[in-house]
Amino acid sequence: MQITVDSPASAPQPLSPYYSQVARVEHADGSALLFLSGQIAEGAGLAEQTQGVFETIDALLRAHGATLADVINIRTYLTDITALEEYGTVRRRFLTGTPPTSMTFEVPRLFRPEALVEVEVVAAVGPRPAACGSL
């Protein structure tokens, strides 16, 4: 098993230098689990922030040869749980297949005071194509 952490240049960069955005746990057969750090996004309201969060998650997954269809677990942190339906409406535009396992929490605040939502995911991907090279 090999573990690699990075913040791919092809995706929006982290808001702080103190964490990596992706931990890739690669198994001997080339399959891997991707653990993404919690993602927040700028925006005027919850729907706009959620859109940005999932666009960033999509970019991070694609940088590792995965897609949103590979997400197996999602954890969502909302500053207002009564906005769950609004969040879910946007989320369903991105996660269109079988829903992943999921946990949602209401929290008093997030990393940035203006953030209304933070999302972290785990994705499972098959063996890496030879053309991808090493991280």
mmCIF file of N, CA and C in Angstrom:
data_model
loop_
_atom_site.group_PDB
_atom_site.id
_atom_site.type_symbol
_atom_site.label_atom_id
_atom_site.label_comp_id
_atom_site.label_asym_id
_atom_site.label_seq_id
_atom_site.Cartn_x
_atom_site.Cartn_y
_atom_site.Cartn_z
ATOM 1 N N MET A 1 0.848 -1.166 0.000
ATOM 2 C CA MET A 1 0.000 0.000 0.000
ATOM 3 C C MET A 1 0.896 1.232 0.000
ATOM 4 N N GLN A 2 0.516 2.219 -0.826
ATOM 5 C CA GLN A 2 1.260 3.471 -0.915
ATOM 6 C C GLN A 2 0.313 4.629 -0.638
ATOM 7 N N ILE A 3 0.750 5.571 0.184
ATOM 8 C CA ILE A 3 -0.063 6.741 0.500
ATOM 9 C C ILE A 3 0.631 7.981 -0.042
ATOM 10 N N THR A 4 -0.122 8.769 -0.823
ATOM 11 C CA THR A 4 0.385 10.009 -1.392
ATOM 12 C C THR A 4 -0.588 11.128 -1.045
ATOM 13 N N VAL A 5 -0.086 12.268 -0.646
ATOM 14 C CA VAL A 5 -0.948 13.423 -0.399
ATOM 15 C C VAL A 5 -0.542 14.548 -1.334
ATOM 16 N N ASP A 6 -1.541 15.297 -1.817
ATOM 17 C CA ASP A 6 -1.231 16.408 -2.699
ATOM 18 C C ASP A 6 -2.385 17.388 -2.777
ATOM 19 N N SER A 7 -2.119 18.488 -3.443
ATOM 20 C CA SER A 7 -3.114 19.491 -3.813
ATOM 21 C C SER A 7 -2.890 19.730 -5.302
ATOM 22 N N PRO A 8 -3.605 19.010 -6.172
ATOM 23 C CA PRO A 8 -3.345 19.056 -7.607
ATOM 24 C C PRO A 8 -3.444 20.467 -8.181
ATOM 25 N N ALA A 9 -2.502 20.821 -9.043
ATOM 26 C CA ALA A 9 -2.488 22.144 -9.667
ATOM 27 C C ALA A 9 -3.706 22.369 -10.552
ATOM 28 N N SER A 10 -4.327 21.298 -11.037
ATOM 29 C CA SER A 10 -5.478 21.416 -11.931
ATOM 30 C C SER A 10 -6.782 21.725 -11.195
ATOM 31 N N ALA A 11 -6.736 21.793 -9.882
ATOM 32 C CA ALA A 11 -7.928 22.083 -9.072
ATOM 33 C C ALA A 11 -7.688 23.358 -8.277
ATOM 34 N N PRO A 12 -8.769 24.005 -7.806
ATOM 35 C CA PRO A 12 -8.577 25.178 -6.947
ATOM 36 C C PRO A 12 -7.671 24.835 -5.764
ATOM 37 N N GLN A 13 -6.790 25.738 -5.450
ATOM 38 C CA GLN A 13 -5.819 25.492 -4.391
ATOM 39 C C GLN A 13 -6.435 25.658 -2.999
ATOM 40 N N PRO A 14 -5.851 24.983 -1.997
ATOM 41 C CA PRO A 14 -6.400 25.068 -0.635
ATOM 42 C C PRO A 14 -6.334 26.497 -0.104
ATOM 43 N N LEU A 15 -7.213 26.789 0.837
ATOM 44 C CA LEU A 15 -7.276 28.126 1.422
ATOM 45 C C LEU A 15 -6.214 28.345 2.484
ATOM 46 N N SER A 16 -5.470 27.318 2.803
ATOM 47 C CA SER A 16 -4.436 27.395 3.828
ATOM 48 C C SER A 16 -3.286 26.467 3.419
ATOM 49 N N PRO A 17 -2.059 26.831 3.759
ATOM 50 C CA PRO A 17 -0.924 25.963 3.431
ATOM 51 C C PRO A 17 -0.741 24.806 4.420
ATOM 52 N N TYR A 18 -1.651 24.671 5.366
ATOM 53 C CA TYR A 18 -1.468 23.714 6.447
ATOM 54 C C TYR A 18 -2.142 22.366 6.226
ATOM 55 N N TYR A 19 -2.653 22.122 5.024
ATOM 56 C CA TYR A 19 -3.253 20.821 4.737
ATOM 57 C C TYR A 19 -3.145 20.507 3.257
ATOM 58 N N SER A 20 -3.241 19.232 2.933
ATOM 59 C CA SER A 20 -3.310 18.772 1.546
ATOM 60 C C SER A 20 -4.769 18.473 1.249
ATOM 61 N N GLN A 21 -5.144 18.594 -0.009
ATOM 62 C CA GLN A 21 -6.536 18.395 -0.360
ATOM 63 C C GLN A 21 -6.911 16.937 -0.584
ATOM 64 N N VAL A 22 -5.940 16.108 -0.988
ATOM 65 C CA VAL A 22 -6.250 14.716 -1.313
ATOM 66 C C VAL A 22 -5.204 13.791 -0.696
ATOM 67 N N ALA A 23 -5.666 12.723 -0.061
ATOM 68 C CA ALA A 23 -4.791 11.626 0.336
ATOM 69 C C ALA A 23 -5.218 10.427 -0.514
ATOM 70 N N ARG A 24 -4.274 9.892 -1.271
ATOM 71 C CA ARG A 24 -4.553 8.733 -2.134
ATOM 72 C C ARG A 24 -3.906 7.515 -1.500
ATOM 73 N N VAL A 25 -4.723 6.515 -1.165
ATOM 74 C CA VAL A 25 -4.237 5.268 -0.593
ATOM 75 C C VAL A 25 -4.332 4.235 -1.708
ATOM 76 N N GLU A 26 -3.181 3.924 -2.293
ATOM 77 C CA GLU A 26 -3.149 3.028 -3.451
ATOM 78 C C GLU A 26 -2.770 1.619 -3.004
ATOM 79 N N HIS A 27 -3.546 0.662 -3.503
ATOM 80 C CA HIS A 27 -3.313 -0.740 -3.180
ATOM 81 C C HIS A 27 -2.451 -1.379 -4.258
ATOM 82 N N ALA A 28 -1.915 -2.549 -3.988
ATOM 83 C CA ALA A 28 -1.003 -3.230 -4.905
ATOM 84 C C ALA A 28 -1.618 -3.466 -6.281
ATOM 85 N N ASP A 29 -2.929 -3.655 -6.361
ATOM 86 C CA ASP A 29 -3.571 -3.894 -7.661
ATOM 87 C C ASP A 29 -3.834 -2.604 -8.435
ATOM 88 N N GLY A 30 -3.450 -1.453 -7.877
ATOM 89 C CA GLY A 30 -3.641 -0.172 -8.544
ATOM 90 C C GLY A 30 -4.954 0.508 -8.198
ATOM 91 N N SER A 31 -5.839 -0.182 -7.491
ATOM 92 C CA SER A 31 -7.058 0.482 -7.044
ATOM 93 C C SER A 31 -6.682 1.425 -5.900
ATOM 94 N N ALA A 32 -7.548 2.377 -5.638
ATOM 95 C CA ALA A 32 -7.198 3.371 -4.626
ATOM 96 C C ALA A 32 -8.432 3.920 -3.939
ATOM 97 N N LEU A 33 -8.219 4.409 -2.738
ATOM 98 C CA LEU A 33 -9.205 5.207 -2.025
ATOM 99 C C LEU A 33 -8.677 6.635 -1.999
ATOM 100 N N LEU A 34 -9.559 7.584 -2.297
ATOM 101 C CA LEU A 34 -9.210 9.002 -2.253
ATOM 102 C C LEU A 34 -9.957 9.644 -1.099
ATOM 103 N N PHE A 35 -9.224 10.253 -0.198
ATOM 104 C CA PHE A 35 -9.809 10.959 0.938
ATOM 105 C C PHE A 35 -9.608 12.446 0.691
ATOM 106 N N LEU A 36 -10.689 13.176 0.477
ATOM 107 C CA LEU A 36 -10.610 14.607 0.216
ATOM 108 C C LEU A 36 -10.845 15.389 1.493
ATOM 109 N N SER A 37 -10.029 16.411 1.702
ATOM 110 C CA SER A 37 -10.246 17.322 2.822
ATOM 111 C C SER A 37 -11.570 18.032 2.640
ATOM 112 N N GLY A 38 -12.099 18.552 3.724
ATOM 113 C CA GLY A 38 -13.325 19.327 3.628
ATOM 114 C C GLY A 38 -13.133 20.506 2.696
ATOM 115 N N GLN A 39 -14.129 20.757 1.847
ATOM 116 C CA GLN A 39 -14.066 21.840 0.876
ATOM 117 C C GLN A 39 -15.148 22.871 1.182
ATOM 118 N N ILE A 40 -14.758 24.146 1.113
ATOM 119 C CA ILE A 40 -15.703 25.247 1.201
ATOM 120 C C ILE A 40 -15.539 26.065 -0.069
ATOM 121 N N ALA A 41 -16.466 26.962 -0.322
ATOM 122 C CA ALA A 41 -16.382 27.812 -1.513
ATOM 123 C C ALA A 41 -16.967 29.178 -1.195
ATOM 124 N N GLU A 42 -16.541 30.155 -1.978
ATOM 125 C CA GLU A 42 -17.108 31.493 -1.846
ATOM 126 C C GLU A 42 -18.478 31.515 -2.515
ATOM 127 N N GLY A 43 -19.298 32.436 -2.090
ATOM 128 C CA GLY A 43 -20.614 32.590 -2.698
ATOM 129 C C GLY A 43 -21.526 33.372 -1.790
ATOM 130 N N ALA A 44 -22.564 33.938 -2.393
ATOM 131 C CA ALA A 44 -23.486 34.799 -1.659
ATOM 132 C C ALA A 44 -24.436 34.011 -0.766
ATOM 133 N N GLY A 45 -24.725 32.781 -1.114
ATOM 134 C CA GLY A 45 -25.664 32.001 -0.323
ATOM 135 C C GLY A 45 -25.314 30.532 -0.358
ATOM 136 N N LEU A 46 -26.133 29.729 0.285
ATOM 137 C CA LEU A 46 -25.858 28.299 0.400
ATOM 138 C C LEU A 46 -25.807 27.603 -0.953
ATOM 139 N N ALA A 47 -26.758 27.871 -1.827
ATOM 140 C CA ALA A 47 -26.788 27.194 -3.129
ATOM 141 C C ALA A 47 -25.524 27.506 -3.932
ATOM 142 N N GLU A 48 -25.116 28.749 -3.956
ATOM 143 C CA GLU A 48 -23.912 29.141 -4.700
ATOM 144 C C GLU A 48 -22.664 28.511 -4.084
ATOM 145 N N GLN A 49 -22.580 28.494 -2.767
ATOM 146 C CA GLN A 49 -21.432 27.871 -2.113
ATOM 147 C C GLN A 49 -21.407 26.368 -2.366
ATOM 148 N N THR A 50 -22.569 25.723 -2.298
ATOM 149 C CA THR A 50 -22.627 24.286 -2.541
ATOM 150 C C THR A 50 -22.197 23.958 -3.963
ATOM 151 N N GLN A 51 -22.635 24.743 -4.916
ATOM 152 C CA GLN A 51 -22.223 24.575 -6.315
ATOM 153 C C GLN A 51 -20.702 24.630 -6.413
ATOM 154 N N GLY A 52 -20.088 25.639 -5.803
ATOM 155 C CA GLY A 52 -18.638 25.783 -5.833
ATOM 156 C C GLY A 52 -17.914 24.634 -5.160
ATOM 157 N N VAL A 53 -18.452 24.165 -4.051
ATOM 158 C CA VAL A 53 -17.854 23.037 -3.330
ATOM 159 C C VAL A 53 -17.822 21.800 -4.223
ATOM 160 N N PHE A 54 -18.931 21.481 -4.855
ATOM 161 C CA PHE A 54 -18.969 20.278 -5.689
ATOM 162 C C PHE A 54 -18.152 20.431 -6.969
ATOM 163 N N GLU A 55 -18.023 21.633 -7.481
ATOM 164 C CA GLU A 55 -17.139 21.854 -8.632
ATOM 165 C C GLU A 55 -15.685 21.597 -8.231
ATOM 166 N N THR A 56 -15.301 22.037 -7.047
ATOM 167 C CA THR A 56 -13.944 21.785 -6.554
ATOM 168 C C THR A 56 -13.724 20.296 -6.312
ATOM 169 N N ILE A 57 -14.673 19.640 -5.677
ATOM 170 C CA ILE A 57 -14.554 18.198 -5.443
ATOM 171 C C ILE A 57 -14.404 17.460 -6.768
ATOM 172 N N ASP A 58 -15.207 17.824 -7.753
ATOM 173 C CA ASP A 58 -15.123 17.209 -9.075
ATOM 174 C C ASP A 58 -13.728 17.382 -9.662
ATOM 175 N N ALA A 59 -13.170 18.578 -9.575
ATOM 176 C CA ALA A 59 -11.825 18.842 -10.114
ATOM 177 C C ALA A 59 -10.760 18.028 -9.386
ATOM 178 N N LEU A 60 -10.869 17.925 -8.065
ATOM 179 C CA LEU A 60 -9.902 17.137 -7.293
ATOM 180 C C LEU A 60 -9.973 15.657 -7.660
ATOM 181 N N LEU A 61 -11.182 15.143 -7.799
ATOM 182 C CA LEU A 61 -11.335 13.736 -8.176
ATOM 183 C C LEU A 61 -10.777 13.487 -9.575
ATOM 184 N N ARG A 62 -11.096 14.359 -10.517
ATOM 185 C CA ARG A 62 -10.617 14.193 -11.899
ATOM 186 C C ARG A 62 -9.090 14.216 -11.973
ATOM 187 N N ALA A 63 -8.462 15.009 -11.120
ATOM 188 C CA ALA A 63 -6.994 15.056 -11.091
ATOM 189 C C ALA A 63 -6.402 13.710 -10.689
ATOM 190 N N HIS A 64 -7.218 12.860 -10.087
ATOM 191 C CA HIS A 64 -6.773 11.536 -9.652
ATOM 192 C C HIS A 64 -7.458 10.416 -10.428
ATOM 193 N N GLY A 65 -8.008 10.761 -11.599
ATOM 194 C CA GLY A 65 -8.610 9.745 -12.451
ATOM 195 C C GLY A 65 -9.939 9.223 -11.950
ATOM 196 N N ALA A 66 -10.636 10.007 -11.143
ATOM 197 C CA ALA A 66 -11.926 9.595 -10.585
ATOM 198 C C ALA A 66 -12.998 10.591 -11.006
ATOM 199 N N THR A 67 -14.248 10.255 -10.707
ATOM 200 C CA THR A 67 -15.372 11.155 -10.964
ATOM 201 C C THR A 67 -16.279 11.157 -9.736
ATOM 202 N N LEU A 68 -17.268 11.995 -9.780
ATOM 203 C CA LEU A 68 -18.239 12.030 -8.682
ATOM 204 C C LEU A 68 -18.979 10.710 -8.538
ATOM 205 N N ALA A 69 -19.062 9.933 -9.602
ATOM 206 C CA ALA A 69 -19.701 8.614 -9.536
ATOM 207 C C ALA A 69 -18.908 7.643 -8.668
ATOM 208 N N ASP A 70 -17.644 7.947 -8.391
ATOM 209 C CA ASP A 70 -16.787 7.090 -7.569
ATOM 210 C C ASP A 70 -16.894 7.402 -6.069
ATOM 211 N N VAL A 71 -17.651 8.427 -5.703
ATOM 212 C CA VAL A 71 -17.792 8.810 -4.296
ATOM 213 C C VAL A 71 -18.577 7.723 -3.554
ATOM 214 N N ILE A 72 -17.990 7.239 -2.451
ATOM 215 C CA ILE A 72 -18.648 6.195 -1.657
ATOM 216 C C ILE A 72 -19.105 6.703 -0.289
ATOM 217 N N ASN A 73 -18.566 7.850 0.142
ATOM 218 C CA ASN A 73 -18.949 8.405 1.433
ATOM 219 C C ASN A 73 -18.853 9.917 1.355
ATOM 220 N N ILE A 74 -19.811 10.592 1.963
ATOM 221 C CA ILE A 74 -19.818 12.048 1.985
ATOM 222 C C ILE A 74 -20.199 12.519 3.381
ATOM 223 N N ARG A 75 -19.488 13.534 3.853
ATOM 224 C CA ARG A 75 -19.810 14.160 5.139
ATOM 225 C C ARG A 75 -20.035 15.639 4.870
ATOM 226 N N THR A 76 -21.164 16.124 5.340
ATOM 227 C CA THR A 76 -21.546 17.510 5.104
ATOM 228 C C THR A 76 -21.690 18.223 6.437
ATOM 229 N N TYR A 77 -21.168 19.435 6.490
ATOM 230 C CA TYR A 77 -21.264 20.285 7.667
ATOM 231 C C TYR A 77 -22.003 21.550 7.253
ATOM 232 N N LEU A 78 -23.162 21.783 7.845
ATOM 233 C CA LEU A 78 -23.983 22.959 7.549
ATOM 234 C C LEU A 78 -24.056 23.843 8.786
ATOM 235 N N THR A 79 -24.028 25.151 8.583
ATOM 236 C CA THR A 79 -24.192 26.056 9.717
ATOM 237 C C THR A 79 -25.659 26.262 10.064
ATOM 238 N N ASP A 80 -26.556 25.767 9.187
ATOM 239 C CA ASP A 80 -27.996 25.852 9.460
ATOM 240 C C ASP A 80 -28.672 24.605 8.889
ATOM 241 N N ILE A 81 -28.997 23.656 9.738
ATOM 242 C CA ILE A 81 -29.567 22.386 9.290
ATOM 243 C C ILE A 81 -30.930 22.570 8.623
ATOM 244 N N THR A 82 -31.606 23.676 8.892
ATOM 245 C CA THR A 82 -32.892 23.903 8.225
ATOM 246 C C THR A 82 -32.703 24.166 6.729
ATOM 247 N N ALA A 83 -31.482 24.380 6.288
ATOM 248 C CA ALA A 83 -31.179 24.583 4.865
ATOM 249 C C ALA A 83 -30.817 23.275 4.164
ATOM 250 N N LEU A 84 -31.049 22.150 4.830
ATOM 251 C CA LEU A 84 -30.676 20.847 4.264
ATOM 252 C C LEU A 84 -31.329 20.600 2.906
ATOM 253 N N GLU A 85 -32.578 20.954 2.741
ATOM 254 C CA GLU A 85 -33.253 20.728 1.467
ATOM 255 C C GLU A 85 -32.610 21.543 0.342
ATOM 256 N N GLU A 86 -32.268 22.789 0.618
ATOM 257 C CA GLU A 86 -31.597 23.625 -0.390
ATOM 258 C C GLU A 86 -30.253 23.012 -0.782
ATOM 259 N N TYR A 87 -29.477 22.587 0.212
ATOM 260 C CA TYR A 87 -28.209 21.906 -0.050
ATOM 261 C C TYR A 87 -28.441 20.652 -0.883
ATOM 262 N N GLY A 88 -29.414 19.837 -0.493
ATOM 263 C CA GLY A 88 -29.695 18.584 -1.184
ATOM 264 C C GLY A 88 -30.078 18.784 -2.637
ATOM 265 N N THR A 89 -30.784 19.847 -2.943
ATOM 266 C CA THR A 89 -31.169 20.137 -4.329
ATOM 267 C C THR A 89 -29.931 20.311 -5.201
ATOM 268 N N VAL A 90 -28.945 21.035 -4.715
ATOM 269 C CA VAL A 90 -27.703 21.235 -5.480
ATOM 270 C C VAL A 90 -26.896 19.942 -5.513
ATOM 271 N N ARG A 91 -26.781 19.292 -4.393
ATOM 272 C CA ARG A 91 -26.010 18.039 -4.316
ATOM 273 C C ARG A 91 -26.512 17.009 -5.322
ATOM 274 N N ARG A 92 -27.823 16.897 -5.470
ATOM 275 C CA ARG A 92 -28.388 15.905 -6.401
ATOM 276 C C ARG A 92 -28.036 16.200 -7.860
ATOM 277 N N ARG A 93 -27.704 17.430 -8.184
ATOM 278 C CA ARG A 93 -27.266 17.740 -9.551
ATOM 279 C C ARG A 93 -25.885 17.160 -9.830
ATOM 280 N N PHE A 94 -25.098 16.941 -8.793
ATOM 281 C CA PHE A 94 -23.738 16.419 -8.951
ATOM 282 C C PHE A 94 -23.657 14.920 -8.698
ATOM 283 N N LEU A 95 -24.370 14.436 -7.706
ATOM 284 C CA LEU A 95 -24.350 13.012 -7.360
ATOM 285 C C LEU A 95 -25.634 12.397 -7.906
ATOM 286 N N THR A 96 -25.576 11.938 -9.155
ATOM 287 C CA THR A 96 -26.785 11.530 -9.867
ATOM 288 C C THR A 96 -27.060 10.031 -9.822
ATOM 289 N N GLY A 97 -26.084 9.246 -9.432
ATOM 290 C CA GLY A 97 -26.280 7.794 -9.393
ATOM 291 C C GLY A 97 -26.786 7.344 -8.040
ATOM 292 N N THR A 98 -26.416 6.119 -7.687
ATOM 293 C CA THR A 98 -26.767 5.584 -6.376
ATOM 294 C C THR A 98 -26.139 6.475 -5.310
ATOM 295 N N PRO A 99 -26.918 6.954 -4.362
ATOM 296 C CA PRO A 99 -26.354 7.849 -3.347
ATOM 297 C C PRO A 99 -25.270 7.154 -2.510
ATOM 298 N N PRO A 100 -24.199 7.877 -2.189
ATOM 299 C CA PRO A 100 -23.162 7.319 -1.321
ATOM 300 C C PRO A 100 -23.654 7.285 0.130
ATOM 301 N N THR A 101 -22.912 6.590 0.984
ATOM 302 C CA THR A 101 -23.211 6.690 2.411
ATOM 303 C C THR A 101 -22.988 8.150 2.802
ATOM 304 N N SER A 102 -23.703 8.595 3.831
ATOM 305 C CA SER A 102 -23.710 10.030 4.084
ATOM 306 C C SER A 102 -23.937 10.340 5.553
ATOM 307 N N MET A 103 -23.324 11.425 5.989
ATOM 308 C CA MET A 103 -23.570 11.979 7.320
ATOM 309 C C MET A 103 -23.661 13.489 7.147
ATOM 310 N N THR A 104 -24.589 14.108 7.840
ATOM 311 C CA THR A 104 -24.743 15.557 7.797
ATOM 312 C C THR A 104 -24.790 16.070 9.224
ATOM 313 N N PHE A 105 -24.052 17.138 9.469
ATOM 314 C CA PHE A 105 -23.946 17.707 10.808
ATOM 315 C C PHE A 105 -24.279 19.191 10.760
ATOM 316 N N GLU A 106 -24.899 19.696 11.806
ATOM 317 C CA GLU A 106 -25.025 21.135 11.969
ATOM 318 C C GLU A 106 -23.902 21.577 12.898
ATOM 319 N N VAL A 107 -23.191 22.616 12.491
ATOM 320 C CA VAL A 107 -22.077 23.145 13.272
ATOM 321 C C VAL A 107 -22.284 24.651 13.465
ATOM 322 N N PRO A 108 -21.760 25.197 14.543
ATOM 323 C CA PRO A 108 -21.967 26.628 14.787
ATOM 324 C C PRO A 108 -21.209 27.527 13.803
ATOM 325 N N ARG A 109 -20.065 27.073 13.331
ATOM 326 C CA ARG A 109 -19.293 27.841 12.351
ATOM 327 C C ARG A 109 -18.265 26.931 11.695
ATOM 328 N N LEU A 110 -17.697 27.434 10.592
ATOM 329 C CA LEU A 110 -16.708 26.677 9.831
ATOM 330 C C LEU A 110 -15.394 27.442 9.790
ATOM 331 N N PHE A 111 -14.440 26.900 9.066
ATOM 332 C CA PHE A 111 -13.082 27.441 8.949
ATOM 333 C C PHE A 111 -13.083 28.932 8.611
ATOM 334 N N ARG A 112 -13.923 29.320 7.685
ATOM 335 C CA ARG A 112 -14.086 30.729 7.324
ATOM 336 C C ARG A 112 -15.456 31.197 7.829
ATOM 337 N N PRO A 113 -15.534 32.362 8.448
ATOM 338 C CA PRO A 113 -16.808 32.821 9.022
ATOM 339 C C PRO A 113 -17.943 32.924 8.000
ATOM 340 N N GLU A 114 -17.622 33.221 6.744
ATOM 341 C CA GLU A 114 -18.649 33.377 5.711
ATOM 342 C C GLU A 114 -19.113 32.042 5.120
ATOM 343 N N ALA A 115 -18.425 30.956 5.453
ATOM 344 C CA ALA A 115 -18.771 29.643 4.900
ATOM 345 C C ALA A 115 -20.043 29.108 5.553
ATOM 346 N N LEU A 116 -20.955 28.619 4.708
ATOM 347 C CA LEU A 116 -22.216 28.052 5.175
ATOM 348 C C LEU A 116 -22.238 26.535 5.087
ATOM 349 N N VAL A 117 -21.315 25.962 4.283
ATOM 350 C CA VAL A 117 -21.288 24.517 4.049
ATOM 351 C C VAL A 117 -19.842 24.078 3.825
ATOM 352 N N GLU A 118 -19.525 22.893 4.321
ATOM 353 C CA GLU A 118 -18.245 22.247 4.060
ATOM 354 C C GLU A 118 -18.541 20.776 3.778
ATOM 355 N N VAL A 119 -17.861 20.229 2.763
ATOM 356 C CA VAL A 119 -18.118 18.856 2.353
ATOM 357 C C VAL A 119 -16.796 18.122 2.197
ATOM 358 N N GLU A 120 -16.722 16.914 2.755
ATOM 359 C CA GLU A 120 -15.577 16.037 2.540
ATOM 360 C C GLU A 120 -16.099 14.719 1.984
ATOM 361 N N VAL A 121 -15.295 14.097 1.114
ATOM 362 C CA VAL A 121 -15.723 12.844 0.503
ATOM 363 C C VAL A 121 -14.602 11.819 0.510
ATOM 364 N N VAL A 122 -15.017 10.558 0.349
ATOM 365 C CA VAL A 122 -14.112 9.437 0.094
ATOM 366 C C VAL A 122 -14.585 8.823 -1.212
ATOM 367 N N ALA A 123 -13.639 8.539 -2.097
ATOM 368 C CA ALA A 123 -13.970 7.912 -3.381
ATOM 369 C C ALA A 123 -13.119 6.664 -3.558
ATOM 370 N N ALA A 124 -13.685 5.682 -4.245
ATOM 371 C CA ALA A 124 -12.972 4.434 -4.555
ATOM 372 C C ALA A 124 -12.808 4.368 -6.061
ATOM 373 N N VAL A 125 -11.571 4.153 -6.512
ATOM 374 C CA VAL A 125 -11.298 4.100 -7.947
ATOM 375 C C VAL A 125 -10.563 2.819 -8.304
ATOM 376 N N GLY A 126 -10.763 2.384 -9.542
ATOM 377 C CA GLY A 126 -10.098 1.188 -10.032
ATOM 378 C C GLY A 126 -8.626 1.435 -10.281
ATOM 379 N N PRO A 127 -7.940 0.464 -10.831
ATOM 380 C CA PRO A 127 -6.517 0.627 -11.120
ATOM 381 C C PRO A 127 -6.253 1.850 -11.982
ATOM 382 N N ARG A 128 -5.171 2.522 -11.714
ATOM 383 C CA ARG A 128 -4.784 3.731 -12.431
ATOM 384 C C ARG A 128 -4.296 3.356 -13.834
ATOM 385 N N PRO A 129 -4.786 4.060 -14.867
ATOM 386 C CA PRO A 129 -4.277 3.807 -16.212
ATOM 387 C C PRO A 129 -2.781 4.119 -16.298
ATOM 388 N N ALA A 130 -2.059 3.388 -17.101
ATOM 389 C CA ALA A 130 -0.611 3.566 -17.216
ATOM 390 C C ALA A 130 -0.237 4.977 -17.608
ATOM 391 N N ALA A 131 -1.067 5.671 -18.373
ATOM 392 C CA ALA A 131 -0.749 7.007 -18.865
ATOM 393 C C ALA A 131 -0.750 8.061 -17.769
ATOM 394 N N CYS A 132 -1.324 7.786 -16.596
ATOM 395 C CA CYS A 132 -1.434 8.788 -15.544
ATOM 396 C C CYS A 132 -0.093 9.067 -14.863
ATOM 397 N N GLY A 133 0.809 8.114 -14.858
ATOM 398 C CA GLY A 133 2.091 8.305 -14.203
ATOM 399 C C GLY A 133 1.954 8.353 -12.694
ATOM 400 N N SER A 134 3.003 8.750 -12.022
ATOM 401 C CA SER A 134 2.964 8.804 -10.556
ATOM 402 C C SER A 134 2.604 10.209 -10.119
ATOM 403 N N LEU A 135 2.161 10.310 -8.864
ATOM 404 C CA LEU A 135 1.782 11.613 -8.309
ATOM 405 C C LEU A 135 2.989 12.333 -7.805
#
